[in-house]
């Protein structure tokens, strides 16, 4: 039994039992993948996969018990490689970060800049996507760290840390009637067409929940992943914008150039918490700890290690 055989089994599950896709992921041939899977089954004396002819259709009951063991073995093999790299060359490597556009655009630049000064020989691979994909990338090992507001705490195989709170802000063109309100209400907002984030992005759930609890119907005329895009369409008069506070704090000059004004909405919508997640049981290199602490200064290295140890024992 070897690691390539185990990878074939793991990737078969990840790729929906499509062996052609598995072969592409592992840079091998489909017959080679089939052979590797069969060799493990023969060595163990059980069928790991259910089959319809030559096609894999799912996991057998023994397969459901064997797969987590294979996942752990491959994770520990990767941990061993990472530990070797860490001890042989602590200041060199690649840090893969999966995050949303909002975090990459408005929060991470200063953190990355500080990190690069401390570790100039570490390459940063920044991957942007939806929160569910971010979690998948961290779980699969494609990313070392995941950063998002939604979703990360819902995965039992991720250890996530709360990093900072933020609120939504109302954005309107200069001279808009809402600017005359002493204290904005949800009813005031519901009278206007709204422009905000796509469902599942940047605290959108808290916006929808607030209007739902108030029994108010909204006219959301445009959604986007990008705060800059939202503000652009607000400047064109298409509606009232609801954006993340960090997008406003980082783009004051651009907003003024567009003729936009902001109104506090912290009393209208629940605060959001941005979380950072790593895979449970993963070995974190020294520079990964450093990046986490730069992103969330309140987290100590001992806090991170303790959380990883506690979760590993669950």
Short mmCIF file of N, CA and C in Angstrom, two decimals, residues 62-242:
data_model
loop_
_atom_site.label_atom_id
_atom_site.label_comp_id
_atom_site.label_asym_id
_atom_site.label_seq_id
_atom_site.Cartn_x
_atom_site.Cartn_y
_atom_site.Cartn_z
N UNK A 62 -18.04 -0.56 4.60
CA UNK A 62 -16.62 -0.55 5.02
C UNK A 62 -15.88 0.67 4.49
N UNK A 63 -16.21 1.09 3.27
CA UNK A 63 -15.56 2.25 2.68
C UNK A 63 -15.80 3.52 3.48
N UNK A 64 -17.00 3.65 4.06
CA UNK A 64 -17.32 4.84 4.87
C UNK A 64 -16.47 4.89 6.13
N UNK A 65 -16.09 3.72 6.63
CA UNK A 65 -15.21 3.69 7.80
C UNK A 65 -13.75 3.85 7.44
N UNK A 66 -13.37 3.38 6.24
CA UNK A 66 -11.97 3.43 5.81
C UNK A 66 -11.56 4.82 5.34
N UNK A 67 -12.48 5.55 4.69
CA UNK A 67 -12.13 6.86 4.13
C UNK A 67 -11.56 7.84 5.16
N UNK A 68 -12.17 7.99 6.35
CA UNK A 68 -11.57 8.92 7.34
C UNK A 68 -10.14 8.53 7.74
N UNK A 69 -9.86 7.22 7.76
CA UNK A 69 -8.50 6.77 8.10
C UNK A 69 -7.53 7.20 7.00
N UNK A 70 -7.96 7.04 5.74
CA UNK A 70 -7.12 7.46 4.61
C UNK A 70 -6.88 8.96 4.66
N UNK A 71 -7.93 9.73 4.97
CA UNK A 71 -7.80 11.19 5.07
C UNK A 71 -6.76 11.55 6.14
N UNK A 72 -6.82 10.87 7.28
CA UNK A 72 -5.87 11.17 8.36
C UNK A 72 -4.45 10.81 7.97
N UNK A 73 -4.28 9.66 7.32
CA UNK A 73 -2.94 9.25 6.89
C UNK A 73 -2.33 10.27 5.93
N UNK A 74 -3.13 10.73 4.96
CA UNK A 74 -2.61 11.68 3.98
C UNK A 74 -2.36 13.04 4.62
N UNK A 75 -3.20 13.41 5.59
CA UNK A 75 -2.97 14.67 6.30
C UNK A 75 -1.67 14.61 7.09
N UNK A 76 -1.44 13.49 7.77
CA UNK A 76 -0.21 13.37 8.54
C UNK A 76 1.02 13.31 7.64
N UNK A 77 0.88 12.72 6.46
CA UNK A 77 2.00 12.72 5.50
C UNK A 77 2.34 14.15 5.08
N UNK A 78 1.28 14.95 4.84
CA UNK A 78 1.50 16.36 4.49
C UNK A 78 2.08 17.12 5.69
N UNK A 79 1.60 16.81 6.89
CA UNK A 79 2.15 17.45 8.09
C UNK A 79 3.64 17.14 8.24
N UNK A 80 4.01 15.91 7.95
CA UNK A 80 5.42 15.51 8.04
C UNK A 80 6.27 16.31 7.05
N UNK A 81 5.73 16.48 5.84
CA UNK A 81 6.46 17.26 4.83
C UNK A 81 6.59 18.72 5.28
N UNK A 82 5.51 19.29 5.81
CA UNK A 82 5.52 20.67 6.27
C UNK A 82 6.48 20.86 7.43
N UNK A 83 6.50 19.88 8.36
CA UNK A 83 7.42 19.97 9.50
C UNK A 83 8.87 19.94 9.03
N UNK A 84 9.16 19.08 8.05
CA UNK A 84 10.51 19.02 7.51
C UNK A 84 10.91 20.34 6.88
N UNK A 85 10.00 20.92 6.10
CA UNK A 85 10.26 22.22 5.48
C UNK A 85 10.48 23.30 6.52
N UNK A 86 9.68 23.24 7.60
CA UNK A 86 9.76 24.26 8.63
C UNK A 86 11.11 24.23 9.34
N UNK A 87 11.58 23.05 9.65
CA UNK A 87 12.84 22.92 10.38
C UNK A 87 14.05 23.14 9.48
N UNK A 88 13.90 22.84 8.19
CA UNK A 88 15.04 23.00 7.28
C UNK A 88 15.16 24.43 6.76
N UNK A 89 14.01 25.12 6.62
CA UNK A 89 14.04 26.49 6.07
C UNK A 89 12.79 27.22 6.51
N UNK A 90 12.83 27.82 7.70
CA UNK A 90 11.64 28.43 8.28
C UNK A 90 11.15 29.66 7.52
N UNK A 91 12.02 30.30 6.77
CA UNK A 91 11.66 31.59 6.16
C UNK A 91 11.32 31.47 4.68
N UNK A 92 11.16 30.26 4.17
CA UNK A 92 10.89 30.10 2.75
C UNK A 92 9.71 29.14 2.54
N UNK A 93 8.88 29.44 1.56
CA UNK A 93 7.75 28.55 1.27
C UNK A 93 6.63 29.30 0.59
N UNK A 94 5.44 28.71 0.61
CA UNK A 94 4.25 29.32 0.01
C UNK A 94 3.12 29.29 1.02
N UNK A 95 2.45 30.42 1.19
CA UNK A 95 1.28 30.52 2.06
C UNK A 95 0.06 30.75 1.18
N UNK A 96 -0.83 29.76 1.14
CA UNK A 96 -2.04 29.86 0.32
C UNK A 96 -3.20 30.33 1.18
N UNK A 97 -3.79 31.45 0.79
CA UNK A 97 -4.89 32.07 1.55
C UNK A 97 -6.13 32.12 0.68
N UNK A 98 -7.19 31.51 1.14
CA UNK A 98 -8.48 31.57 0.44
C UNK A 98 -9.38 32.56 1.17
N UNK A 99 -9.94 33.51 0.44
CA UNK A 99 -10.74 34.54 1.08
C UNK A 99 -11.74 35.15 0.11
N UNK A 100 -12.58 36.04 0.61
CA UNK A 100 -13.55 36.72 -0.24
C UNK A 100 -12.93 37.98 -0.85
N UNK A 101 -13.61 38.53 -1.84
CA UNK A 101 -13.12 39.75 -2.47
C UNK A 101 -13.01 40.88 -1.44
N UNK A 102 -14.01 41.01 -0.57
CA UNK A 102 -14.01 42.11 0.38
C UNK A 102 -12.79 42.07 1.29
N UNK A 103 -12.47 40.88 1.80
CA UNK A 103 -11.30 40.75 2.67
C UNK A 103 -10.01 41.02 1.89
N UNK A 104 -9.92 40.45 0.67
CA UNK A 104 -8.71 40.61 -0.14
C UNK A 104 -8.49 42.07 -0.53
N UNK A 105 -9.58 42.78 -0.81
CA UNK A 105 -9.48 44.14 -1.32
C UNK A 105 -9.27 45.18 -0.21
N UNK A 106 -9.95 45.00 0.93
CA UNK A 106 -9.99 46.07 1.93
C UNK A 106 -9.25 45.78 3.23
N UNK A 107 -9.10 44.52 3.60
CA UNK A 107 -8.51 44.20 4.90
C UNK A 107 -7.10 43.64 4.78
N UNK A 108 -6.88 42.76 3.82
CA UNK A 108 -5.61 42.04 3.75
C UNK A 108 -4.40 42.84 3.25
N UNK A 109 -4.57 43.87 2.43
CA UNK A 109 -3.37 44.53 1.89
C UNK A 109 -2.34 44.95 2.94
N UNK A 110 -2.78 45.58 4.04
CA UNK A 110 -1.82 46.01 5.07
C UNK A 110 -1.19 44.82 5.77
N UNK A 111 -1.99 43.77 6.00
CA UNK A 111 -1.48 42.56 6.66
C UNK A 111 -0.43 41.89 5.78
N UNK A 112 -0.74 41.77 4.50
CA UNK A 112 0.19 41.13 3.56
C UNK A 112 1.47 41.96 3.45
N UNK A 113 1.33 43.25 3.43
CA UNK A 113 2.50 44.12 3.36
C UNK A 113 3.42 43.92 4.57
N UNK A 114 2.85 43.87 5.77
CA UNK A 114 3.64 43.63 6.99
C UNK A 114 4.27 42.24 6.97
N UNK A 115 3.51 41.27 6.51
CA UNK A 115 4.01 39.89 6.46
C UNK A 115 5.19 39.77 5.50
N UNK A 116 5.09 40.42 4.36
CA UNK A 116 6.16 40.34 3.36
C UNK A 116 7.45 40.97 3.88
N UNK A 117 7.32 41.99 4.70
CA UNK A 117 8.52 42.61 5.28
C UNK A 117 9.21 41.63 6.22
N UNK A 118 8.42 40.83 6.94
CA UNK A 118 8.97 39.86 7.88
C UNK A 118 9.45 38.58 7.18
N UNK A 119 8.77 38.20 6.09
CA UNK A 119 9.11 36.95 5.38
C UNK A 119 9.18 37.21 3.87
N UNK A 120 10.23 37.88 3.42
CA UNK A 120 10.32 38.26 2.00
C UNK A 120 10.45 37.08 1.05
N UNK A 121 10.82 35.90 1.57
CA UNK A 121 11.00 34.74 0.69
C UNK A 121 9.82 33.78 0.72
N UNK A 122 8.73 34.19 1.37
CA UNK A 122 7.51 33.38 1.36
C UNK A 122 6.57 33.93 0.29
N UNK A 123 6.20 33.07 -0.64
CA UNK A 123 5.27 33.47 -1.70
C UNK A 123 3.85 33.35 -1.19
N UNK A 124 3.02 34.34 -1.49
CA UNK A 124 1.61 34.33 -1.07
C UNK A 124 0.73 34.02 -2.28
N UNK A 125 -0.09 32.98 -2.14
CA UNK A 125 -1.06 32.63 -3.18
C UNK A 125 -2.43 33.02 -2.65
N UNK A 126 -2.99 34.10 -3.19
CA UNK A 126 -4.28 34.63 -2.73
C UNK A 126 -5.38 34.12 -3.66
N UNK A 127 -6.30 33.35 -3.09
CA UNK A 127 -7.39 32.75 -3.87
C UNK A 127 -8.71 33.34 -3.39
N UNK A 128 -9.50 33.90 -4.32
CA UNK A 128 -10.75 34.55 -3.96
C UNK A 128 -11.94 33.74 -4.45
N UNK A 129 -12.93 33.59 -3.57
CA UNK A 129 -14.13 32.85 -3.97
C UNK A 129 -15.22 33.05 -2.94
N UNK A 130 -16.30 32.28 -3.09
CA UNK A 130 -17.41 32.29 -2.15
C UNK A 130 -17.02 31.54 -0.88
N UNK A 131 -17.66 31.85 0.26
CA UNK A 131 -17.30 31.20 1.53
C UNK A 131 -17.32 29.69 1.49
N UNK A 132 -18.31 29.08 0.79
CA UNK A 132 -18.35 27.61 0.77
C UNK A 132 -17.16 27.03 0.03
N UNK A 133 -16.69 27.73 -1.01
CA UNK A 133 -15.50 27.26 -1.73
C UNK A 133 -14.24 27.47 -0.90
N UNK A 134 -14.22 28.54 -0.13
CA UNK A 134 -13.08 28.80 0.75
C UNK A 134 -12.92 27.65 1.74
N UNK A 135 -14.02 27.24 2.33
CA UNK A 135 -13.98 26.12 3.28
C UNK A 135 -13.50 24.84 2.58
N UNK A 136 -14.01 24.58 1.39
CA UNK A 136 -13.61 23.38 0.64
C UNK A 136 -12.11 23.39 0.35
N UNK A 137 -11.57 24.55 -0.01
CA UNK A 137 -10.15 24.65 -0.34
C UNK A 137 -9.28 24.39 0.89
N UNK A 138 -9.69 24.89 2.04
CA UNK A 138 -8.92 24.65 3.26
C UNK A 138 -9.01 23.17 3.64
N UNK A 139 -10.20 22.61 3.56
CA UNK A 139 -10.40 21.20 3.92
C UNK A 139 -9.59 20.27 3.01
N UNK A 140 -9.48 20.64 1.73
CA UNK A 140 -8.77 19.78 0.77
C UNK A 140 -7.26 20.00 0.79
N UNK A 141 -6.80 21.03 1.50
CA UNK A 141 -5.37 21.33 1.53
C UNK A 141 -4.91 22.26 0.43
N UNK A 142 -5.84 22.73 -0.41
CA UNK A 142 -5.46 23.68 -1.46
C UNK A 142 -5.13 25.06 -0.89
N UNK A 143 -5.65 25.33 0.30
CA UNK A 143 -5.35 26.59 0.99
C UNK A 143 -4.94 26.28 2.42
N UNK A 144 -3.98 27.04 2.95
CA UNK A 144 -3.55 26.87 4.33
C UNK A 144 -4.48 27.58 5.30
N UNK A 145 -5.01 28.71 4.86
CA UNK A 145 -5.85 29.57 5.70
C UNK A 145 -7.08 29.98 4.91
N UNK A 146 -8.22 30.03 5.58
CA UNK A 146 -9.44 30.58 4.98
C UNK A 146 -9.90 31.77 5.79
N UNK A 147 -10.33 32.84 5.12
CA UNK A 147 -10.81 34.04 5.81
C UNK A 147 -12.13 34.45 5.18
N UNK A 148 -13.18 34.53 6.00
CA UNK A 148 -14.50 34.92 5.50
C UNK A 148 -15.39 35.29 6.68
N UNK A 149 -16.52 35.89 6.39
CA UNK A 149 -17.49 36.22 7.43
C UNK A 149 -18.50 35.10 7.58
N UNK A 150 -18.93 34.49 6.48
CA UNK A 150 -19.93 33.44 6.53
C UNK A 150 -19.31 32.05 6.45
N UNK A 151 -19.97 31.10 7.12
CA UNK A 151 -19.78 29.70 6.80
C UNK A 151 -18.66 28.94 7.47
N UNK A 152 -17.54 29.56 7.80
CA UNK A 152 -16.37 28.80 8.22
C UNK A 152 -16.60 28.05 9.53
N UNK A 153 -17.40 28.59 10.43
CA UNK A 153 -17.62 27.93 11.72
C UNK A 153 -18.55 26.73 11.61
N UNK A 154 -19.15 26.53 10.45
CA UNK A 154 -20.13 25.45 10.29
C UNK A 154 -19.47 24.10 9.94
N UNK A 155 -18.19 24.09 9.67
CA UNK A 155 -17.50 22.87 9.24
C UNK A 155 -16.74 22.25 10.41
N UNK A 156 -17.09 21.01 10.77
CA UNK A 156 -16.51 20.38 11.95
C UNK A 156 -15.02 20.08 11.77
N UNK A 157 -14.56 19.98 10.53
CA UNK A 157 -13.15 19.67 10.30
C UNK A 157 -12.29 20.92 10.12
N UNK A 158 -12.88 22.08 10.40
CA UNK A 158 -12.13 23.33 10.42
C UNK A 158 -12.08 23.87 11.84
N UNK A 159 -10.96 24.45 12.21
CA UNK A 159 -10.84 25.19 13.46
C UNK A 159 -10.86 26.67 13.08
N UNK A 160 -11.87 27.39 13.55
CA UNK A 160 -11.99 28.80 13.15
C UNK A 160 -11.87 29.71 14.36
N UNK A 161 -11.32 30.90 14.12
CA UNK A 161 -11.08 31.88 15.17
C UNK A 161 -11.79 33.19 14.82
N UNK A 162 -12.56 33.76 15.76
CA UNK A 162 -13.12 35.09 15.51
C UNK A 162 -12.01 36.12 15.51
N UNK A 163 -12.01 37.00 14.51
CA UNK A 163 -10.91 37.96 14.36
C UNK A 163 -11.32 39.40 14.62
N UNK A 164 -12.39 39.84 14.02
CA UNK A 164 -12.85 41.20 14.28
C UNK A 164 -14.33 41.35 13.88
N UNK A 165 -15.00 42.34 14.47
CA UNK A 165 -16.40 42.63 14.15
C UNK A 165 -16.49 43.81 13.20
N UNK A 166 -17.53 43.82 12.39
CA UNK A 166 -17.78 44.96 11.52
C UNK A 166 -19.29 45.08 11.28
N UNK A 167 -19.70 46.24 10.77
CA UNK A 167 -21.12 46.50 10.52
C UNK A 167 -21.35 46.93 9.07
N UNK A 168 -22.59 46.91 8.68
CA UNK A 168 -22.96 47.44 7.37
C UNK A 168 -23.18 48.95 7.47
N UNK A 169 -22.97 49.61 6.35
CA UNK A 169 -23.12 51.06 6.24
C UNK A 169 -24.01 51.36 5.04
N UNK A 170 -24.85 52.38 5.18
CA UNK A 170 -25.71 52.82 4.07
C UNK A 170 -24.93 53.84 3.23
N UNK A 171 -24.99 53.67 1.92
CA UNK A 171 -24.31 54.59 1.00
C UNK A 171 -25.35 55.20 0.06
N UNK A 172 -25.35 56.53 -0.04
CA UNK A 172 -26.31 57.23 -0.91
C UNK A 172 -25.60 58.36 -1.66
N UNK A 173 -26.18 58.81 -2.77
CA UNK A 173 -25.61 59.98 -3.44
C UNK A 173 -25.78 61.24 -2.60
N UNK A 174 -24.89 62.17 -2.77
CA UNK A 174 -24.99 63.45 -2.07
C UNK A 174 -26.34 64.09 -2.38
N UNK A 175 -27.02 64.59 -1.32
CA UNK A 175 -28.33 65.22 -1.50
C UNK A 175 -29.51 64.27 -1.40
N UNK A 176 -29.26 63.01 -1.12
CA UNK A 176 -30.34 62.03 -1.03
C UNK A 176 -31.24 62.33 0.17
N UNK A 177 -32.57 62.10 0.06
CA UNK A 177 -33.49 62.38 1.17
C UNK A 177 -33.16 61.67 2.47
N UNK A 178 -32.55 60.49 2.41
CA UNK A 178 -32.23 59.76 3.63
C UNK A 178 -31.22 60.50 4.51
N UNK A 179 -30.44 61.38 3.93
CA UNK A 179 -29.45 62.13 4.70
C UNK A 179 -30.10 63.10 5.68
N UNK A 180 -31.38 63.41 5.47
CA UNK A 180 -32.09 64.34 6.35
C UNK A 180 -32.63 63.65 7.60
N UNK A 181 -32.61 62.32 7.63
CA UNK A 181 -33.14 61.59 8.78
C UNK A 181 -32.13 61.63 9.93
N UNK A 182 -32.65 61.96 11.12
CA UNK A 182 -31.77 62.03 12.29
C UNK A 182 -31.26 60.65 12.66
N UNK A 183 -32.14 59.65 12.62
CA UNK A 183 -31.75 58.26 12.89
C UNK A 183 -32.50 57.36 11.93
N UNK A 184 -31.79 56.69 11.08
CA UNK A 184 -32.38 55.88 10.02
C UNK A 184 -33.11 54.67 10.60
N UNK A 185 -34.22 54.29 9.96
CA UNK A 185 -34.96 53.10 10.35
C UNK A 185 -35.02 52.14 9.17
N UNK A 186 -35.36 50.88 9.46
CA UNK A 186 -35.54 49.90 8.39
C UNK A 186 -36.68 50.30 7.47
N UNK A 187 -37.72 50.90 8.06
CA UNK A 187 -38.85 51.36 7.25
C UNK A 187 -38.39 52.42 6.25
N UNK A 188 -37.50 53.31 6.68
CA UNK A 188 -36.96 54.34 5.77
C UNK A 188 -36.25 53.68 4.60
N UNK A 189 -35.41 52.69 4.89
CA UNK A 189 -34.65 52.01 3.84
C UNK A 189 -35.57 51.25 2.89
N UNK A 190 -36.61 50.62 3.43
CA UNK A 190 -37.50 49.79 2.62
C UNK A 190 -38.28 50.61 1.60
N UNK A 191 -38.28 51.91 1.75
CA UNK A 191 -38.99 52.78 0.79
C UNK A 191 -38.19 53.01 -0.49
N UNK A 192 -36.95 52.53 -0.53
CA UNK A 192 -36.09 52.79 -1.68
C UNK A 192 -35.56 51.47 -2.26
N UNK A 193 -35.27 51.47 -3.56
CA UNK A 193 -34.60 50.29 -4.12
C UNK A 193 -33.22 50.14 -3.49
N UNK A 194 -32.81 48.89 -3.25
CA UNK A 194 -31.55 48.63 -2.54
C UNK A 194 -30.55 47.92 -3.44
N UNK A 195 -29.28 48.19 -3.18
CA UNK A 195 -28.17 47.53 -3.89
C UNK A 195 -27.23 46.99 -2.82
N UNK A 196 -26.97 45.69 -2.84
CA UNK A 196 -26.12 45.11 -1.80
C UNK A 196 -25.45 43.84 -2.31
N UNK A 197 -24.96 43.02 -1.39
CA UNK A 197 -24.16 41.84 -1.74
C UNK A 197 -25.02 40.66 -2.18
N UNK A 198 -24.39 39.77 -2.93
CA UNK A 198 -25.04 38.52 -3.30
C UNK A 198 -25.36 37.71 -2.04
N UNK A 199 -26.35 36.85 -2.13
CA UNK A 199 -26.69 35.97 -1.02
C UNK A 199 -25.48 35.09 -0.68
N UNK A 200 -25.16 35.01 0.61
CA UNK A 200 -24.02 34.21 1.05
C UNK A 200 -22.72 34.98 1.14
N UNK A 201 -22.75 36.28 0.79
CA UNK A 201 -21.54 37.09 0.82
C UNK A 201 -21.67 38.24 1.81
N UNK A 202 -20.58 38.52 2.52
CA UNK A 202 -20.36 39.77 3.26
C UNK A 202 -21.56 40.18 4.09
N UNK A 203 -22.05 39.25 4.92
CA UNK A 203 -23.10 39.57 5.87
C UNK A 203 -24.48 39.76 5.29
N UNK A 204 -24.71 39.32 4.07
CA UNK A 204 -26.02 39.51 3.44
C UNK A 204 -27.14 38.88 4.28
N UNK A 205 -26.85 37.76 4.93
CA UNK A 205 -27.88 37.09 5.74
C UNK A 205 -28.42 37.98 6.84
N UNK A 206 -27.57 38.79 7.47
CA UNK A 206 -28.03 39.68 8.53
C UNK A 206 -28.92 40.79 7.99
N UNK A 207 -28.66 41.23 6.77
CA UNK A 207 -29.52 42.24 6.14
C UNK A 207 -30.91 41.66 5.90
N UNK A 208 -30.97 40.48 5.29
CA UNK A 208 -32.26 39.85 5.00
C UNK A 208 -33.02 39.55 6.28
N UNK A 209 -32.31 39.06 7.32
CA UNK A 209 -32.97 38.72 8.58
C UNK A 209 -33.60 39.94 9.24
N UNK A 210 -32.91 41.07 9.20
CA UNK A 210 -33.42 42.29 9.85
C UNK A 210 -34.74 42.73 9.21
N UNK A 211 -34.80 42.75 7.89
CA UNK A 211 -36.04 43.16 7.21
C UNK A 211 -37.14 42.13 7.43
N UNK A 212 -36.78 40.84 7.46
CA UNK A 212 -37.77 39.79 7.67
C UNK A 212 -38.39 39.89 9.06
N UNK A 213 -37.54 40.11 10.07
CA UNK A 213 -38.06 40.24 11.44
C UNK A 213 -38.97 41.45 11.58
N UNK A 214 -38.68 42.49 10.83
CA UNK A 214 -39.50 43.70 10.89
C UNK A 214 -40.76 43.59 10.03
N UNK A 215 -40.89 42.49 9.30
CA UNK A 215 -42.06 42.31 8.44
C UNK A 215 -42.07 43.24 7.24
N UNK A 216 -40.90 43.60 6.75
CA UNK A 216 -40.79 44.56 5.65
C UNK A 216 -40.35 43.86 4.36
N UNK A 217 -40.95 44.23 3.27
CA UNK A 217 -40.53 43.74 1.96
C UNK A 217 -39.52 44.72 1.37
N UNK A 218 -38.50 44.18 0.72
CA UNK A 218 -37.48 45.04 0.13
C UNK A 218 -37.45 44.86 -1.38
N UNK A 219 -36.98 45.89 -2.04
CA UNK A 219 -36.80 45.84 -3.49
C UNK A 219 -35.29 45.91 -3.77
N UNK A 220 -34.67 44.73 -3.76
CA UNK A 220 -33.22 44.66 -4.02
C UNK A 220 -33.04 44.55 -5.53
N UNK A 221 -32.65 45.66 -6.14
CA UNK A 221 -32.63 45.76 -7.60
C UNK A 221 -31.34 45.25 -8.23
N UNK A 222 -30.26 45.16 -7.41
CA UNK A 222 -28.98 44.73 -7.96
C UNK A 222 -28.13 44.17 -6.83
N UNK A 223 -27.45 43.06 -7.10
CA UNK A 223 -26.52 42.49 -6.12
C UNK A 223 -25.17 42.28 -6.79
N UNK A 224 -24.13 42.27 -5.98
CA UNK A 224 -22.77 42.07 -6.48
C UNK A 224 -21.90 41.53 -5.35
N UNK A 225 -20.74 40.96 -5.70
CA UNK A 225 -19.77 40.51 -4.70
C UNK A 225 -18.85 41.64 -4.27
N UNK A 226 -18.70 42.64 -5.12
CA UNK A 226 -17.68 43.67 -4.99
C UNK A 226 -18.29 44.96 -4.44
N UNK A 227 -17.77 45.45 -3.33
CA UNK A 227 -18.26 46.70 -2.73
C UNK A 227 -18.09 47.88 -3.66
N UNK A 228 -16.98 47.91 -4.42
CA UNK A 228 -16.76 49.01 -5.37
C UNK A 228 -17.85 49.03 -6.45
N UNK A 229 -18.26 47.84 -6.89
CA UNK A 229 -19.32 47.76 -7.90
C UNK A 229 -20.63 48.29 -7.33
N UNK A 230 -20.95 47.91 -6.11
CA UNK A 230 -22.17 48.39 -5.46
C UNK A 230 -22.17 49.92 -5.41
N UNK A 231 -21.04 50.50 -4.97
CA UNK A 231 -20.98 51.95 -4.85
C UNK A 231 -21.05 52.64 -6.22
N UNK A 232 -20.51 52.01 -7.24
CA UNK A 232 -20.58 52.58 -8.58
C UNK A 232 -22.03 52.73 -9.03
N UNK A 233 -22.84 51.70 -8.78
CA UNK A 233 -24.23 51.76 -9.21
C UNK A 233 -25.07 52.68 -8.32
N UNK A 234 -24.66 52.82 -7.06
CA UNK A 234 -25.32 53.82 -6.21
C UNK A 234 -25.06 55.22 -6.77
N UNK A 235 -23.84 55.48 -7.23
CA UNK A 235 -23.49 56.80 -7.77
C UNK A 235 -24.27 57.11 -9.04
N UNK A 236 -24.74 56.05 -9.72
CA UNK A 236 -25.54 56.24 -10.93
C UNK A 236 -27.03 56.44 -10.62
N UNK A 237 -27.38 56.38 -9.34
CA UNK A 237 -28.76 56.63 -8.94
C UNK A 237 -29.68 55.42 -9.03
N UNK A 238 -29.11 54.21 -9.10
CA UNK A 238 -29.96 53.02 -9.22
C UNK A 238 -30.58 52.59 -7.90
N UNK A 239 -30.03 53.03 -6.78
CA UNK A 239 -30.59 52.64 -5.50
C UNK A 239 -29.70 53.03 -4.34
N UNK A 240 -30.14 52.62 -3.15
CA UNK A 240 -29.41 52.87 -1.91
C UNK A 240 -28.50 51.67 -1.63
N UNK A 241 -27.24 51.92 -1.33
CA UNK A 241 -26.29 50.84 -1.13
C UNK A 241 -26.16 50.42 0.32
N UNK A 242 -25.96 49.12 0.52
CA UNK A 242 -25.63 48.57 1.83
C UNK A 242 -24.32 47.82 1.67
#
